[in-house]
C-alpha atoms as one frame of an Amber mdcrd trajectory, in Angstrom:
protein
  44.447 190.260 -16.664  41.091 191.807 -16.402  38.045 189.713 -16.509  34.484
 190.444 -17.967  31.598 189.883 -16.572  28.516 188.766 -18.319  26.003 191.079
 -17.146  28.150 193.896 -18.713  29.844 194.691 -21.749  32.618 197.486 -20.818
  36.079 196.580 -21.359  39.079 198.283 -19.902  41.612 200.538 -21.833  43.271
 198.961 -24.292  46.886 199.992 -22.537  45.656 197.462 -19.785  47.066 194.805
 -22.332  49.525 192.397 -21.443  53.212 192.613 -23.131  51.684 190.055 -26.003
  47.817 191.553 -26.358  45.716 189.780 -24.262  43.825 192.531 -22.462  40.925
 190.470 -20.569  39.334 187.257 -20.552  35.699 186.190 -20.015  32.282 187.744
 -20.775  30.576 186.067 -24.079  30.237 186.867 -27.694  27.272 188.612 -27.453
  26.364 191.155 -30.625  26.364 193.745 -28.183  29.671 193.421 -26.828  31.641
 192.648 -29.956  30.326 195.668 -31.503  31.854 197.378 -28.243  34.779 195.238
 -28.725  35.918 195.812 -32.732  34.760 200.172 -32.040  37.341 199.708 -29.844
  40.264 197.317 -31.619  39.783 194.333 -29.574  39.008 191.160 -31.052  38.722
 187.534 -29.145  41.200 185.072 -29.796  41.058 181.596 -28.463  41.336 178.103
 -28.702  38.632 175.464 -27.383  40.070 174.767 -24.575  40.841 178.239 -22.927
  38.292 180.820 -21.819  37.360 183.890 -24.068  40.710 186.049 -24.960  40.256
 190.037 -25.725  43.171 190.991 -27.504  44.458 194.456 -28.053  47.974 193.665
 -29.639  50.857 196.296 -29.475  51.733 195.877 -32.821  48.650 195.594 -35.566
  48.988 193.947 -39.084  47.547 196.601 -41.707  46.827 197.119 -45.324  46.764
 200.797 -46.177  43.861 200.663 -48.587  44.057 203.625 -50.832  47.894 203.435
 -51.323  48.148 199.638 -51.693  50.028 198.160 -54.616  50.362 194.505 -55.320
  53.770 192.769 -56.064  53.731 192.048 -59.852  53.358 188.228 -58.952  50.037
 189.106 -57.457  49.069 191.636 -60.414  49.574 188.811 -62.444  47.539 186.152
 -60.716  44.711 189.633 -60.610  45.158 189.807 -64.710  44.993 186.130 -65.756
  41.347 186.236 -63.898  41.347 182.415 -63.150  38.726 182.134 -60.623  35.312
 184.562 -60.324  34.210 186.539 -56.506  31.081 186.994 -55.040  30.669 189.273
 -51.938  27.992 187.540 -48.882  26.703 184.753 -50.615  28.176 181.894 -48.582
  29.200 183.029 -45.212  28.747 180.554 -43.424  30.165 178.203 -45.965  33.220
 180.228 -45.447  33.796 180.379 -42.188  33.611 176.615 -41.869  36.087 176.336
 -44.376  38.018 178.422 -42.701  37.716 176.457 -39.425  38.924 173.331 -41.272
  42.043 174.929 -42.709  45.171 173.168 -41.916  47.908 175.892 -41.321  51.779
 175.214 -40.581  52.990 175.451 -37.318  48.838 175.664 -35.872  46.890 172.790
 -34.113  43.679 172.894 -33.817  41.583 176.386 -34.572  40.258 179.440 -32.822
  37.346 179.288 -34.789  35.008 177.482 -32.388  31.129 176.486 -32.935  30.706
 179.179 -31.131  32.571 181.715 -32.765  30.467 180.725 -36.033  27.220 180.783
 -34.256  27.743 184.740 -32.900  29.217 185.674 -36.411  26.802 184.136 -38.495
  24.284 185.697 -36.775  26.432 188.914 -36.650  26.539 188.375 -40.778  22.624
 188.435 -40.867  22.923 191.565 -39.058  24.742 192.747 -41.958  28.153 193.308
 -39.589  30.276 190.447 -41.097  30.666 189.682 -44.524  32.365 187.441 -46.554
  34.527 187.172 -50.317  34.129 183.818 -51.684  36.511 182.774 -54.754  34.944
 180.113 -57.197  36.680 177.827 -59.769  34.145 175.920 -62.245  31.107 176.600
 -59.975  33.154 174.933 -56.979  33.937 177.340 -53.988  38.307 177.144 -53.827
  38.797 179.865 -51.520  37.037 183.054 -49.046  37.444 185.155 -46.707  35.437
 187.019 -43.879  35.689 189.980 -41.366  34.113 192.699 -39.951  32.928 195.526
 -41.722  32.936 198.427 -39.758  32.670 200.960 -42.643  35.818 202.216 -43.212
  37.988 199.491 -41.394  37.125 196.190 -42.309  38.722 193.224 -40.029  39.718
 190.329 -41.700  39.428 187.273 -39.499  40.075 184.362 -41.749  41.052 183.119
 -44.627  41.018 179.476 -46.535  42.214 177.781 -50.342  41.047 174.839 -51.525
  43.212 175.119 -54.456  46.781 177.342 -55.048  46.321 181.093 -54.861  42.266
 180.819 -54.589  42.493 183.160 -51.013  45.490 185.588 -52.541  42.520 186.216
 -55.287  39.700 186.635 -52.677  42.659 189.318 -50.907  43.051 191.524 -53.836
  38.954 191.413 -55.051  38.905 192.334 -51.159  41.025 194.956 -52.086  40.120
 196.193 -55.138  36.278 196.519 -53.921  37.374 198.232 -50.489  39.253 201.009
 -52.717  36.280 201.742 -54.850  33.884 202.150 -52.002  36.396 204.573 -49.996
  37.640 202.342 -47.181  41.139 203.697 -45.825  42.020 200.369 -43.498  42.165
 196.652 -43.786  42.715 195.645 -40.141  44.740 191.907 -40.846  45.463 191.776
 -36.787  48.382 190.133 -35.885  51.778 189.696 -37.690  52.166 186.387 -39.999
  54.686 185.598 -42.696  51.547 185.007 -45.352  49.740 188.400 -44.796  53.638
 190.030 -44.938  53.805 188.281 -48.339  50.710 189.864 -49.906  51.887 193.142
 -48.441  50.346 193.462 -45.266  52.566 196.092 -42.505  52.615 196.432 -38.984
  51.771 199.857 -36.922  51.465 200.258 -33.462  48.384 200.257 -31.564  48.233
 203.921 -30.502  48.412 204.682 -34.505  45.738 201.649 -35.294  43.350 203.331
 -32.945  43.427 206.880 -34.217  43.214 205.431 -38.084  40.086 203.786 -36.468
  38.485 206.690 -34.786  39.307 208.747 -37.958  38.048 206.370 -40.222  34.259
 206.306 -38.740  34.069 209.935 -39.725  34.520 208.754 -43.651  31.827 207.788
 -45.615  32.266 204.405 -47.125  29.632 203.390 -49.804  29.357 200.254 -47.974
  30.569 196.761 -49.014
C-alpha cells in the first residue's frame, strides 16, 4: 500500500489499488488534495482508529442520471409529497446527522470530527453540498456529497423518520436531471443504495464517465 506524504498531494494510479480498494494511506484532508483526490475517483474511507484510507474500489456503485427511473414504490412516496427539500441550507447540520446514524451491521462511523471540519469548510468553498428533507419545520432526513459538476459523490445519508432520505435521493435526483448531470457516484456496493436503484460498473468505466463528464456543462446545483 502506498503512503502519502504531507508535503505533497500526488497519488498513485488508481490500478495500484489493493484487491478491495484501498489504494494508499496517509497524507491529510487538505482542500487541495481532495480536490486531487475526487478528479481522480478516490475518496478516503476510515474509521477513528485507523490512519487516512484512499480508496479506488474495483467495482463503483452508480446512478445513471439521465436514464434513471424510480420503482413505482418510490414514485409513489415522490407523488404523495410528504416532506419539503432545500438544497445547502444546513450542511453541517447534515453531516452530523449523518455521523450519528445507527446503521445495521456498522459500529462506530467514518465520519470523524475531522472529516466534518475539511468538508464543511470544503462546503463554504462551494465543493460540497447538501439536500435536507423537512417534516413540519423539523429536519427528518439529508444528504451530502461532492459536486464536481457533472458527477456528484454522495457520501452520506441519514432519516430521522421512515423514507425521509429515499425523498432527499429522488429531489437529489430529480434536480441533478434538470441541471444536466450524467453521474451520481454512490461509491461502494450496499443493499439500501441497490434498493433505490443504484448499479455497479467497474472502475476503468467509472473513470472515463468521469473524465467525460467534466467536458459537460452542468447548470450547477
Amino acid at each position: 500500500m502506498f503512503q502519502l506524504s504531507v508535503h505533497h498531494t500526488q497519488f498513485p494510479p488508481v490500478d495500484w489499488a489493493s484487491e478491495e480498494g484501498i489504494l494508499a494511506f496517509g497524507g491529510d484532508l487538505s482542500i487541495e488534495r481532495l480536490e486531487q483526490a475526487y478528479h481522480l475517483g478516490i475518496f478516503p474511507w476510515y474509521e477513528l482508529d485507523e490512519p487516512i484510507l484512499w480508496w479506488a474500489p474495483p467495482r463503483r456503485m452508480v446512478v445513471d442520471i439521465q436514464q434513471y427511473y424510480p420503482s413505482k414504490t418510490l414514485r409513489n412516496l415522490w407523488r404523495k409529497q410528504e416532506f419539503t427539500l432545500t438544497f445547502n441550507a444546513q450542511f453541517e447540520q447534515v453531516i452530523r446527522n449523518c455521523q450519528k446514524a445507527v446503521r445495521p451491521g456498522q459500529y462506530g462511523t467514518w465520519i470523524t470530527e475531522d472529516i466534518i471540519k475539511a468538508y464543511t469548510i470544503w462546503h463554504q468553498q462551494g465543493r460540497a453540498k447538501s439536500v435536507e428533507c423537512w417534516q413540519n419545520g423539523q429536519l427528518v432526513g439529508g444528504l451530502y456529497g461532492i459536486d464536481l459538476e457533472g458527477v456528484f459523490c454522495g457520501e452520506s445519508m441519514f432519516s430521522a423518520v421512515s423514507n425521509a432520505s429515499k425523498f432527499a435521493f429522488l429531489g437529489l435526483i430529480e434536480h441533478l436531471r434538470k441541471s444536466n448531470y450524467v453521474l451520481l457516484d454512490c461509491q461502494v456496493h450496499n443493499p439500501y443504495l441497490e434498493q433505490l436503484g443504484a448499479f455497479e460498473i467497474s472502475r476503468e468505466n467509472f473513470l472515463k464517465l468521469l473524465k467525460a463528464a467534466a467536458h459537460s456543462v452542468p447548470s450547477g446545483m
